[in-house]
mmCIF file of C-alpha atoms in Angstrom:
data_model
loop_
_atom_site.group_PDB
_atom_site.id
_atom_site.type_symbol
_atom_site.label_atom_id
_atom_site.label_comp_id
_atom_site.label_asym_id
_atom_site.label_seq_id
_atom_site.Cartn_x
_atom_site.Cartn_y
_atom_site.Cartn_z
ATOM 1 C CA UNK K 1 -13.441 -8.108 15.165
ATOM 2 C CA UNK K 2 -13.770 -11.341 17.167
ATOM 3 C CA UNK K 3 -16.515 -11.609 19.879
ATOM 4 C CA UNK K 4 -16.167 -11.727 23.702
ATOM 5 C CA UNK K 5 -17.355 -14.926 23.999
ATOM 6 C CA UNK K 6 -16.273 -18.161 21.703
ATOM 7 C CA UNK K 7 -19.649 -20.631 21.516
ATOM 8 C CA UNK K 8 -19.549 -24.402 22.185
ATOM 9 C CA UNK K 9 -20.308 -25.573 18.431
ATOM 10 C CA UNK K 10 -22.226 -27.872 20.615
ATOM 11 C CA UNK K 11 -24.179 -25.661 23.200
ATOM 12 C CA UNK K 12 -26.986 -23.107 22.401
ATOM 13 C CA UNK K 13 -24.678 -19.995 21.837
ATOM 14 C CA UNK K 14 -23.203 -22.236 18.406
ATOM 15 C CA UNK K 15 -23.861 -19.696 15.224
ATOM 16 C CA UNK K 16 -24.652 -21.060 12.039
ATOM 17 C CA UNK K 17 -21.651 -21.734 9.354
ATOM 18 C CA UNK K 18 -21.683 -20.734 5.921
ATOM 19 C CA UNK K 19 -24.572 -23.584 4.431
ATOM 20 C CA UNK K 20 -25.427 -24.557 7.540
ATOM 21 C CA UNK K 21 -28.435 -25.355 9.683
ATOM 22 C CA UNK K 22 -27.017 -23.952 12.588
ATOM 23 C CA UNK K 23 -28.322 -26.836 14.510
ATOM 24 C CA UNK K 24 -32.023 -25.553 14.322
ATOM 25 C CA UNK K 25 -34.962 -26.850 12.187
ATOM 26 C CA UNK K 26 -37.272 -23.830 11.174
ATOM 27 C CA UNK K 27 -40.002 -26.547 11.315
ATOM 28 C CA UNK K 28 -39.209 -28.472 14.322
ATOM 29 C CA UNK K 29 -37.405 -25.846 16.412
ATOM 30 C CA UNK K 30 -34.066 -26.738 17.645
ATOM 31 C CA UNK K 31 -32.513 -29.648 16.823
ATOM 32 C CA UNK K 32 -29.555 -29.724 19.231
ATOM 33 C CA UNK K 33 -31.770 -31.013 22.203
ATOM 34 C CA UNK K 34 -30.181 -28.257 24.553
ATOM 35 C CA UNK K 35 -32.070 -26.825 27.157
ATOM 36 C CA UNK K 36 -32.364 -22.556 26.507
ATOM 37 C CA UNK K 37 -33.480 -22.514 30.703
ATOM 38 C CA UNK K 38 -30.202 -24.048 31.969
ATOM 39 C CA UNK K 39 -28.466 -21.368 32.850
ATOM 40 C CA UNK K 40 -28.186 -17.423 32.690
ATOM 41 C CA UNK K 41 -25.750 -16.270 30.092
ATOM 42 C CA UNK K 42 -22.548 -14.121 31.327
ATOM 43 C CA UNK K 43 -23.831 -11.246 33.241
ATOM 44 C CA UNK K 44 -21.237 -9.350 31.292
ATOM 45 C CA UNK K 45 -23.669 -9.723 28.049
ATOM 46 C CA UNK K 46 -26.136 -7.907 29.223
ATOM 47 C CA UNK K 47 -24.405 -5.034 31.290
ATOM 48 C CA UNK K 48 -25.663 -6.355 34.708
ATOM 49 C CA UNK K 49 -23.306 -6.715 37.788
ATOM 50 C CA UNK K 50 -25.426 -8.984 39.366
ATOM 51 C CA UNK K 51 -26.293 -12.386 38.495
ATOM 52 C CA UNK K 52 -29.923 -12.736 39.996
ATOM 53 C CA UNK K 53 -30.826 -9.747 37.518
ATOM 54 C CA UNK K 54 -29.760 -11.592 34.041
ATOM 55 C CA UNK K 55 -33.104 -12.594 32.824
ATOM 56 C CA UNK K 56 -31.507 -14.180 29.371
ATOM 57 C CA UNK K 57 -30.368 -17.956 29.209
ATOM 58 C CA UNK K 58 -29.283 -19.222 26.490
ATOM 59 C CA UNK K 59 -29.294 -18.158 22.720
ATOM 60 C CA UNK K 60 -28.620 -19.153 19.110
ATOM 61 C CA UNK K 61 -28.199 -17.654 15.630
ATOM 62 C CA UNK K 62 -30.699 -19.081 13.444
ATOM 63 C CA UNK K 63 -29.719 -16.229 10.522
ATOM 64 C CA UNK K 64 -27.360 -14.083 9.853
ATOM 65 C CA UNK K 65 -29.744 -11.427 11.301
ATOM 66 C CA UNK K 66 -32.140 -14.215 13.077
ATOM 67 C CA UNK K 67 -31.705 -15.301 16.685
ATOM 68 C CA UNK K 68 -33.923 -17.539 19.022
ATOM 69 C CA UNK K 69 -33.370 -16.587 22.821
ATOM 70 C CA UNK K 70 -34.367 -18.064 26.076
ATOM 71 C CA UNK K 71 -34.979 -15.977 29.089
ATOM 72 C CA UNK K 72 -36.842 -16.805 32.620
ATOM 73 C CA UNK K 73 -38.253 -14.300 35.341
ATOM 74 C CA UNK K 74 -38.095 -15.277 38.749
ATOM 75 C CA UNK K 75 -41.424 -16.060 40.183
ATOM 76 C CA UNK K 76 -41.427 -12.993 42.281
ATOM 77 C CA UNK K 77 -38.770 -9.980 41.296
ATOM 78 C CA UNK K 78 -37.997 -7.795 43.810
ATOM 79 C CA UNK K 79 -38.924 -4.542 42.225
ATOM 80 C CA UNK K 80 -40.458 -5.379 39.005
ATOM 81 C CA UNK K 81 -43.553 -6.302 41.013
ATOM 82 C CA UNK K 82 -47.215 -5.818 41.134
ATOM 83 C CA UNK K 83 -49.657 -5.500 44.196
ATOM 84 C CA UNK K 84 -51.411 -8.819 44.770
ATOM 85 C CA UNK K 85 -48.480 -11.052 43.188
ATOM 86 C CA UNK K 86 -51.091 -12.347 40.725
ATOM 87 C CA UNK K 87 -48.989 -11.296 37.272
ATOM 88 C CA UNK K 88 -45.604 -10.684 36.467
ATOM 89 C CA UNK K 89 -44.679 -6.935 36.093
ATOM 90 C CA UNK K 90 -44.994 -5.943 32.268
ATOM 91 C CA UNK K 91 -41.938 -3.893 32.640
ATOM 92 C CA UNK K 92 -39.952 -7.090 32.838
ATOM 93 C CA UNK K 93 -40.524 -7.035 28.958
ATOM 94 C CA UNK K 94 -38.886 -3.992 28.326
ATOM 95 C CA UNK K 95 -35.983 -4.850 30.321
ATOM 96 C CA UNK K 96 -36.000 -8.129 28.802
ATOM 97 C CA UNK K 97 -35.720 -6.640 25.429
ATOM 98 C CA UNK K 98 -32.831 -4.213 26.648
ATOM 99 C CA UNK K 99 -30.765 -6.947 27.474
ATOM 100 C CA UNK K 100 -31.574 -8.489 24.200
ATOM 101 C CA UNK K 101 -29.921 -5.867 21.995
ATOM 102 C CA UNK K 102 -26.840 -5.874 24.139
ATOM 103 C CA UNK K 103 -26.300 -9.941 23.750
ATOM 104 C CA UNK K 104 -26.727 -9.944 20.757
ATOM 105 C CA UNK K 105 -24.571 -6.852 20.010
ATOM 106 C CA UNK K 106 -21.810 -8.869 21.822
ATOM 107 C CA UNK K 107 -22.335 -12.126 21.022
ATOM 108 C CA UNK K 108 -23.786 -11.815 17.844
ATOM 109 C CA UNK K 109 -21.860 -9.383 16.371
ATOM 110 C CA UNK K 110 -19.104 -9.401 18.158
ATOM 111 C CA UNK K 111 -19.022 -5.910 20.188
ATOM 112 C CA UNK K 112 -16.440 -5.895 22.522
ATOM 113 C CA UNK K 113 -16.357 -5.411 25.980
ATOM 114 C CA UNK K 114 -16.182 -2.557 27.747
ATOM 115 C CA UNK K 115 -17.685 -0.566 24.310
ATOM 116 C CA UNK K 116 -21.024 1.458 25.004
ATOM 117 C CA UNK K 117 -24.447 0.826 23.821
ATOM 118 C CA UNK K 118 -26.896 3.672 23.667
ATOM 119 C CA UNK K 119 -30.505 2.598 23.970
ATOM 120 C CA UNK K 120 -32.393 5.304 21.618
ATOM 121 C CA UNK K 121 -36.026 3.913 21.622
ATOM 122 C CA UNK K 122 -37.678 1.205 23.505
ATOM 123 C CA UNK K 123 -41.062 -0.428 23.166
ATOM 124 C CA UNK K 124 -43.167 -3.628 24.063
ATOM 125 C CA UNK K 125 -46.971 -4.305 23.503
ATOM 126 C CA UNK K 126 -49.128 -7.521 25.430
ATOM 127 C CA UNK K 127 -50.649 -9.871 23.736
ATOM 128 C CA UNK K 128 -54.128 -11.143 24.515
ATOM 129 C CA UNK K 129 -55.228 -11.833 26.711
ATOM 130 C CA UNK K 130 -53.118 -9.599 28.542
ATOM 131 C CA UNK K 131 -51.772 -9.812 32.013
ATOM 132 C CA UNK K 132 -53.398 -12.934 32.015
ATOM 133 C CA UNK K 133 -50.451 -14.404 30.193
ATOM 134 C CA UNK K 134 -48.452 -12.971 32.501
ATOM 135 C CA UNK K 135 -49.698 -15.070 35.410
ATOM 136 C CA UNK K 136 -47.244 -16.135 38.368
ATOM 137 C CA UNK K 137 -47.651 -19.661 38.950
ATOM 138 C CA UNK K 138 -45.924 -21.950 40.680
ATOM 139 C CA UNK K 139 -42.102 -22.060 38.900
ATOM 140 C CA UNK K 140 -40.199 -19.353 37.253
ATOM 141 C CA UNK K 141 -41.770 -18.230 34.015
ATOM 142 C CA UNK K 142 -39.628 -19.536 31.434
ATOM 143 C CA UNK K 143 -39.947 -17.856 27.624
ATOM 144 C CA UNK K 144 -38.470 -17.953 24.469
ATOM 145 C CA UNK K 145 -37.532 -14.814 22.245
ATOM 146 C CA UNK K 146 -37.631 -14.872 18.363
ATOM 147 C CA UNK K 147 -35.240 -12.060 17.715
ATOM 148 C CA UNK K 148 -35.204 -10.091 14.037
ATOM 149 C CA UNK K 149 -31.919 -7.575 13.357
ATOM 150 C CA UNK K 150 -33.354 -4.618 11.324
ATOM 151 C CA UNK K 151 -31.644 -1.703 9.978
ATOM 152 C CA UNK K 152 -28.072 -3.286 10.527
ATOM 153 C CA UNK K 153 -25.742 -0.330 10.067
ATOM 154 C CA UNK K 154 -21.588 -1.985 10.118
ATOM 155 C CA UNK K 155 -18.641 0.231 9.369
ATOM 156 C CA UNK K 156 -15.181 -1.539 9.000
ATOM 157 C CA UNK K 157 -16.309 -4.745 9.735
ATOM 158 C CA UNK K 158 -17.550 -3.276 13.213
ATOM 159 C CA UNK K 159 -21.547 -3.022 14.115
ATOM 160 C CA UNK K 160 -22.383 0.355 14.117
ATOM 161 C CA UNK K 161 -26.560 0.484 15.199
ATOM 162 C CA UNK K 162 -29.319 -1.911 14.892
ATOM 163 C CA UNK K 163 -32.872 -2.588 15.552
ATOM 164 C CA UNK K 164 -34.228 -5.645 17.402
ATOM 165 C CA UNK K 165 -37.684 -6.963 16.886
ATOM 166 C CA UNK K 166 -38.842 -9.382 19.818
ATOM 167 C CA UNK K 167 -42.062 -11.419 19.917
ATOM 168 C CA UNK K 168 -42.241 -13.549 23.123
ATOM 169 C CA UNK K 169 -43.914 -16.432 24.317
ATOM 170 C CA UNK K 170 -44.574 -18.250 26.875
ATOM 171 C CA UNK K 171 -45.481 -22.335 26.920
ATOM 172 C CA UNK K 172 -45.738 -22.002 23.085
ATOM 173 C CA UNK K 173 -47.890 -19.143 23.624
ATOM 174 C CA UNK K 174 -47.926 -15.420 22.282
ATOM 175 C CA UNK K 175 -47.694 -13.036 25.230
ATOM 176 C CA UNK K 176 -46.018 -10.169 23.764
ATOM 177 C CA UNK K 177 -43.760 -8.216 21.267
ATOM 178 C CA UNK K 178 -40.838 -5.322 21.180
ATOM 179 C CA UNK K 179 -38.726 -3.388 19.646
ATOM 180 C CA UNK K 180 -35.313 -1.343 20.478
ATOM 181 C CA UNK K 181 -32.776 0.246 18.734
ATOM 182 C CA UNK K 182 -29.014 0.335 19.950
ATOM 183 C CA UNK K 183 -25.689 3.009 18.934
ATOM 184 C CA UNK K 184 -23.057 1.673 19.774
ATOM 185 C CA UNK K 185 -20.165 3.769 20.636
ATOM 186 C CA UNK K 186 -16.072 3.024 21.729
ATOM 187 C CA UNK K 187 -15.096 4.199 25.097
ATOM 188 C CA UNK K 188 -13.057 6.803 23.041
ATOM 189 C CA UNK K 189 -15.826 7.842 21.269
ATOM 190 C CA UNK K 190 -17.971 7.706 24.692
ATOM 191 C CA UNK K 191 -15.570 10.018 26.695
ATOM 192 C CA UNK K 192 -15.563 12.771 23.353
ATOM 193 C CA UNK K 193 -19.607 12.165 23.768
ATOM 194 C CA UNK K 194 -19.856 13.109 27.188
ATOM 195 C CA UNK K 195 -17.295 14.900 27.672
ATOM 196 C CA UNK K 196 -16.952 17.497 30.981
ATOM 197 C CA UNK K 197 -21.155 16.453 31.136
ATOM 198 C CA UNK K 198 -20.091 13.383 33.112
ATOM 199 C CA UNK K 199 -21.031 12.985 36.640
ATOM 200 C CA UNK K 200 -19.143 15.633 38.485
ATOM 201 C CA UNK K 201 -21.138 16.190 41.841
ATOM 202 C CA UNK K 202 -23.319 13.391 44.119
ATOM 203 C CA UNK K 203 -26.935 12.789 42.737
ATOM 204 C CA UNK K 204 -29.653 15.077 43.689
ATOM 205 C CA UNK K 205 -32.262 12.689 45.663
ATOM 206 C CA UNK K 206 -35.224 14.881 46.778
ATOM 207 C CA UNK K 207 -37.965 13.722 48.646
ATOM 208 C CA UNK K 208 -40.077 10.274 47.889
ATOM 209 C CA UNK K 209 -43.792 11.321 46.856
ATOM 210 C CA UNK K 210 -45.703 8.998 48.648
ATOM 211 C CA UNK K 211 -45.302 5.494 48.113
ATOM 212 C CA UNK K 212 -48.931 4.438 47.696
ATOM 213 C CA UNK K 213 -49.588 6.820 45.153
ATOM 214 C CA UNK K 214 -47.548 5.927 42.593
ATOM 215 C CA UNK K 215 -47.896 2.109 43.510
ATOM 216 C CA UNK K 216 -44.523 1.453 45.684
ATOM 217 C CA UNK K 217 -44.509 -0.513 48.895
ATOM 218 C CA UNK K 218 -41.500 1.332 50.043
ATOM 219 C CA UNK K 219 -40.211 5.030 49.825
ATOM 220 C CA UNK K 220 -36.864 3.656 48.488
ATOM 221 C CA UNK K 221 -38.581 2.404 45.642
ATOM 222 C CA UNK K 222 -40.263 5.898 44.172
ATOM 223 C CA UNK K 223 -38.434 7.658 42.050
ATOM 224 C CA UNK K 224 -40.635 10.874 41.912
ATOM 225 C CA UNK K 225 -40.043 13.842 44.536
ATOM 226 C CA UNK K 226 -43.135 16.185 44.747
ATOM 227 C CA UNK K 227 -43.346 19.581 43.165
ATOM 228 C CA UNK K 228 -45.359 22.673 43.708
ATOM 229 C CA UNK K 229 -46.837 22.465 39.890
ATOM 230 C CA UNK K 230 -50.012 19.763 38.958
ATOM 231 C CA UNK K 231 -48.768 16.673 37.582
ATOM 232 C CA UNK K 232 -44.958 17.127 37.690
ATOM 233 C CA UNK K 233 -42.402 15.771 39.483
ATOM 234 C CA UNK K 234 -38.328 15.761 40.140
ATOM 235 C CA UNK K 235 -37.030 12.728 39.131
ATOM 236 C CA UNK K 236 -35.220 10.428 41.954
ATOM 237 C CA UNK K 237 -32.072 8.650 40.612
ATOM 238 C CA UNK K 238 -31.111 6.860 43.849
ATOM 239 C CA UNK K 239 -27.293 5.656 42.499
ATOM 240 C CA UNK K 240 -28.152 2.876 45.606
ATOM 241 C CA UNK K 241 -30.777 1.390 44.296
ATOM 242 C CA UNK K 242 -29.557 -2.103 43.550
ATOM 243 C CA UNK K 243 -31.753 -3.256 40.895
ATOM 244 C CA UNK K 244 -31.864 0.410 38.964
ATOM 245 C CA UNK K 245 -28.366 0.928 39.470
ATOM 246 C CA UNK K 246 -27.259 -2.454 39.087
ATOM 247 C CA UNK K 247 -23.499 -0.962 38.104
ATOM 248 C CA UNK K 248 -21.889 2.088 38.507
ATOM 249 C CA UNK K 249 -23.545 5.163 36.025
ATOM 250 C CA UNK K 250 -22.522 8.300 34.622
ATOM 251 C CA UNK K 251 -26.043 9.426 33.862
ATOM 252 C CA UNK K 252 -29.511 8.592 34.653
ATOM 253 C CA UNK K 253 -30.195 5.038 33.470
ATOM 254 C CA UNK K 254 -32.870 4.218 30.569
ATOM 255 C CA UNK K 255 -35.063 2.033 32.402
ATOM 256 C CA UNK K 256 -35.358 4.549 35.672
ATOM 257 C CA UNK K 257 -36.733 6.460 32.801
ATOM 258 C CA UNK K 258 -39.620 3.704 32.449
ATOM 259 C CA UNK K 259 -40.201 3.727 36.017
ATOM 260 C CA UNK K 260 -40.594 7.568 36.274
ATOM 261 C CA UNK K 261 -42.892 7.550 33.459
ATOM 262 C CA UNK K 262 -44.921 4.064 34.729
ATOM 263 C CA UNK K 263 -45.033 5.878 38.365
ATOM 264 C CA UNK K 264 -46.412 9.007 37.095
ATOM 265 C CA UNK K 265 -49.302 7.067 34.910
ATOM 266 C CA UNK K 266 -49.974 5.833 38.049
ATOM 267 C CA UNK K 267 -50.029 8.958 39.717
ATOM 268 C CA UNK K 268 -52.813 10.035 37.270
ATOM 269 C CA UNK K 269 -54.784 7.082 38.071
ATOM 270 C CA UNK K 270 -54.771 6.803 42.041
ATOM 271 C CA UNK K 271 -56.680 5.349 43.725
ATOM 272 C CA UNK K 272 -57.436 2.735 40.782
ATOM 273 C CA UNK K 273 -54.059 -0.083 40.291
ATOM 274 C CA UNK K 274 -53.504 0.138 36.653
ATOM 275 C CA UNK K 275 -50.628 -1.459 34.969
ATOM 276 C CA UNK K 276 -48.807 -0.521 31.740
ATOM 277 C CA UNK K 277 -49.550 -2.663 28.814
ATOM 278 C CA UNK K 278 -48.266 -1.055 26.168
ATOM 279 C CA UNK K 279 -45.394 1.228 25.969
ATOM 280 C CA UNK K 280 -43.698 3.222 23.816
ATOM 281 C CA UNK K 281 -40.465 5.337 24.931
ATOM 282 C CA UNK K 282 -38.052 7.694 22.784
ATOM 283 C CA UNK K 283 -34.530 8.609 24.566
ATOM 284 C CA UNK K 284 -33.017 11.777 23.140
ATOM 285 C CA UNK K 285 -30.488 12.871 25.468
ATOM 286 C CA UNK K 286 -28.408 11.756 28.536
ATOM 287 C CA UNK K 287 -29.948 12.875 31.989
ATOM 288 C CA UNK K 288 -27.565 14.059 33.921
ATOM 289 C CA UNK K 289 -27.728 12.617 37.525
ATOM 290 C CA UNK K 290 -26.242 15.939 39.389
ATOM 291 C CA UNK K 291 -29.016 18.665 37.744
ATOM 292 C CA UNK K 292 -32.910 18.454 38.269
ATOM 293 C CA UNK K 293 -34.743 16.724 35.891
ATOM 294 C CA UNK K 294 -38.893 16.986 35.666
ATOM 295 C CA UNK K 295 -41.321 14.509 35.080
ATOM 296 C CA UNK K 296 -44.496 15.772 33.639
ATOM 297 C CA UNK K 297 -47.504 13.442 32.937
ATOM 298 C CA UNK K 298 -50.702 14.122 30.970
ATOM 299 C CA UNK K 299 -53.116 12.226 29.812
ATOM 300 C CA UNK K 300 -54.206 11.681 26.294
ATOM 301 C CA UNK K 301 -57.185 11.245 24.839
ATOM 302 C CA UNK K 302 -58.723 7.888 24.187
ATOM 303 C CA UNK K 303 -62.132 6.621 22.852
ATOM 304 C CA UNK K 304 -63.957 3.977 21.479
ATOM 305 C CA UNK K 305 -63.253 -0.020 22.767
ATOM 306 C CA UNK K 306 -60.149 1.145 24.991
ATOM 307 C CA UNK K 307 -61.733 4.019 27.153
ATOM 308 C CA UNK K 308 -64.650 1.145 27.747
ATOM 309 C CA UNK K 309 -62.131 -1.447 29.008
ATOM 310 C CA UNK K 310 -61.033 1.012 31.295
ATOM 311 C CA UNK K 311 -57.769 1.867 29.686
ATOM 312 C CA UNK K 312 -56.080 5.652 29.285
ATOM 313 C CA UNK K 313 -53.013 6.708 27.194
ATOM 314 C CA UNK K 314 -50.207 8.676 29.398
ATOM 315 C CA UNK K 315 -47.790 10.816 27.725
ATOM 316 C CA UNK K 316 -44.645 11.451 30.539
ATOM 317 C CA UNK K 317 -41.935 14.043 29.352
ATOM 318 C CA UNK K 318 -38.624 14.078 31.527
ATOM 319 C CA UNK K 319 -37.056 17.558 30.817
ATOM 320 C CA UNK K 320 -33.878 19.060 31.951
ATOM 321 C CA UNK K 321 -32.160 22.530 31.343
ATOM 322 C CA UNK K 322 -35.543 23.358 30.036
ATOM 323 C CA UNK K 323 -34.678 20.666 27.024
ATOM 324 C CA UNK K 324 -36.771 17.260 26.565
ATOM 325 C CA UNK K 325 -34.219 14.444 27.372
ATOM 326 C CA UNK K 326 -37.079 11.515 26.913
ATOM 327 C CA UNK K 327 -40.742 10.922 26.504
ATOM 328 C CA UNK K 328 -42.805 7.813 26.704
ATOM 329 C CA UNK K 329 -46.625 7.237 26.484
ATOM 330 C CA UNK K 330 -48.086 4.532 28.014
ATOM 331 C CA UNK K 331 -51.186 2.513 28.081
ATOM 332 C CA UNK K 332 -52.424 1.686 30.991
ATOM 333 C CA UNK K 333 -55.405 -1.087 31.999
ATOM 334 C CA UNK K 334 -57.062 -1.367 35.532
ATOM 335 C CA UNK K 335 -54.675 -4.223 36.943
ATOM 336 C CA UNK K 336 -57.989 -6.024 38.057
ATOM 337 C CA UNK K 337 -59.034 -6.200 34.307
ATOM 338 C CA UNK K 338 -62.627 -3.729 33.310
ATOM 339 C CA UNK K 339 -65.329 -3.659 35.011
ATOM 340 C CA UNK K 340 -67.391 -4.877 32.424
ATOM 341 C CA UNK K 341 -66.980 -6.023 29.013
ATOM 342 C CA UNK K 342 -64.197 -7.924 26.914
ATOM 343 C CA UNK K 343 -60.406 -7.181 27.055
ATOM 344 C CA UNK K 344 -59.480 -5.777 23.455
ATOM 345 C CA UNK K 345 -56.268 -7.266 21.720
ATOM 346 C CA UNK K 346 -53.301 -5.115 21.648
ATOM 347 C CA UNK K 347 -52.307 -4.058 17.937
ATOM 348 C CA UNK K 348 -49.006 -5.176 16.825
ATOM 349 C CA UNK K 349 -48.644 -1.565 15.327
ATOM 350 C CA UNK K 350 -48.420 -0.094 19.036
ATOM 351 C CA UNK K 351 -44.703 -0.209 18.567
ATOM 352 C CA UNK K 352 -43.974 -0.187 15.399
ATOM 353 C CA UNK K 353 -41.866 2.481 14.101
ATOM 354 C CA UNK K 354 -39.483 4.975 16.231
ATOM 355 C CA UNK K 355 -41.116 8.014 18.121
ATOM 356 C CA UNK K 356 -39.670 10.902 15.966
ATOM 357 C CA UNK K 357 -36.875 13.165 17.639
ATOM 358 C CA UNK K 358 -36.375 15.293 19.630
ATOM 359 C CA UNK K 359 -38.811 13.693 21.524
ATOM 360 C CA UNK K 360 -42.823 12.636 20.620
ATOM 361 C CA UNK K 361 -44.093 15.962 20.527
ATOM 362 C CA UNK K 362 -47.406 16.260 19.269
ATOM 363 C CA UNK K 363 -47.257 12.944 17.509
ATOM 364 C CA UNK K 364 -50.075 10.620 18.145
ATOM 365 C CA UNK K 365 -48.964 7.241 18.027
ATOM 366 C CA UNK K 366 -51.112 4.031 17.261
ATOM 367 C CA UNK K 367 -52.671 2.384 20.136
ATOM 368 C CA UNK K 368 -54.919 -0.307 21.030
ATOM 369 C CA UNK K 369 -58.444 0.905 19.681
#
């Protein structure tokens, strides 16, 4: 099958021939001499419509299952933002990751265009220090992305699913690490898939909750609608908004699901600003955007060195037709750092391993401690 795009042997998208180096040095990094911040790769990639949100610029196979990526965030995003403009939105990791496994579905292993990928976990963990890594300064923060291709499933020559593990730094510097696993699935196979489920009717867009209490500056930005019961909401999938629906959907898309779940931690939290710094999210069905979907937060419990830094774990379930469709738990850390005390160190082991399906359930899954 070949791949969308053919790679300059030259350039940073050149993959590695049978013997050789691939025009990187495992000890000295790459030996080419490009620049992986030059430009963004095709938007087409990385499923985005529009340019300004490709975060990924530049990659190259260093393995057959190895890949080295560059990627920059804008100095300020739009909507991946947090109050004071002091760090960059952890979210941007997660969505950094997503387009990950889709480049390098394409690119790497040749997926074609117009096939579909479907996202079924996603996950990302800080490093220490923490946000402080993340720090806006005064250019674009520019990273680079060791990528490792687990689980490679291939039928007829043709990638079937795979898992990506990401650890990202910044200025030579561990910041953070990921993980996501991709289907992939032909537009035939799509259409049997969803079938008469596929948007039929306009969105259902209730009312914003408040925009200060889930930690939005503006009402278009919530995604949560108020509901009569404690600590659950109806889910908002605004098919306008132009960073969440970048391109035209048939369902309700995965990282909306992040937002819901980061909005209602927040929720839980007001008044305090607390950010998510570790997240762990299982996607088990396809939320229709036409029938109301609920977005129920609770809060776990957490002890020892984490409740002291001022952190709490969030379990969100989105549910529809009565049926889990997704669940994430989060942990989130005052965004002004604790009150007293050191920061503990993420553990690497936050993410590692897929929540089990049909959703997390009762699992308890490893946090920082």
């Amino acid at each position: 099958m070949p791949s969308i795009v053919e790679p300059d042997p030259h350039g940073p998208n050149a993959r590695p021939g049978p013997g050789s180096g691939g025009g990187f040095d495992f000890h000295d990094g790459p030996a080419t001499g490009y620049d992986f911040h030059d430009r963004t790769v095709s938007r087409h990639l990385v499923h985005r419509a529009s340019v300004s949100e490709v975060f990924l610029t530049g990659w190259q196979a260093t393995g057959p299952y190895d890949f080295l990526l560059g990627a920059q965030w804008p100095r300020l995003h739009g909507f991946y933002r947090l109050p004071g403009d002091r760090y960059h939105d952890p979210v941007l990791l997660a969505e950094t990751i997503r387009q990950t496994g889709l480049l390098i579905g394409h690119a790497g292993f040749g997926v074609p265009r117009g096939h579909h990928f479907v996202m079924e976990d996603l996950s990302y963990a800080l490093h220490e220090p923490g946000l402080p890594g993340l720090a806006v300064t005064a250019g674009p923060a520019s990273l680079m992305l060791t990528v490792g291709c687990e689980d490679v499933r291939m039928r007829h020559g043709e990638l079937v699913s795979l898992r990506v593990r990401v650890d990202v730094t910044r200025d030579g510097r561990p910041i953070g690490h990921g993980s996501g696993r991709l289907r992939v699935l032909s537009p035939a196979s799509y259409a049997r898939l969803r079938g008469p489920a596929r948007r039929t009717a306009p969105p259902l867009l209730p009312a914003p909750a408040a925009p200060e209490l889930v930690g939005r500056a503006q009402p278009a930005d919530v995604v949560l609608g108020p509901t009569l019961a404690p600590d659950t909401w109806l889910l908002r999938a605004d098919a306008t908004h132009p960073v969440l629906f970048d391109h035209e959907l048939d369902h309700v898309p995965g990282m909306l699901v992040l937002e819901a779940a980061r909005q209602a931690a927040q929720r839980l939290r007001h008044p305090e600003p607390v950010v998510p710094v570790e997240l762990v999210t299982s996607f088990d069905r396809y939320i229709e955007l036409d029938r109301p979907c609920f977005v129920r937060a609770v809060p776990e419990p957490t002890a020892g060195p984490a409740a002291a830094d001022g952190r709490l774990a969030v379990r969100v379930q989105l549910l529809q037709d009565g049926r889990p469709a997704a669940e994430c738990l989060l942990l989130t850390a005052p965004l002004d750092g604790p009150a007293e005390g050191p920061r503990v160190p993420a553990r690497r082991e936050a993410y590692e391993g897929r929540p089990a399906a049909p959703g997390l359930g009762g699992t308890r899954l490893p946090l920082a401690s």
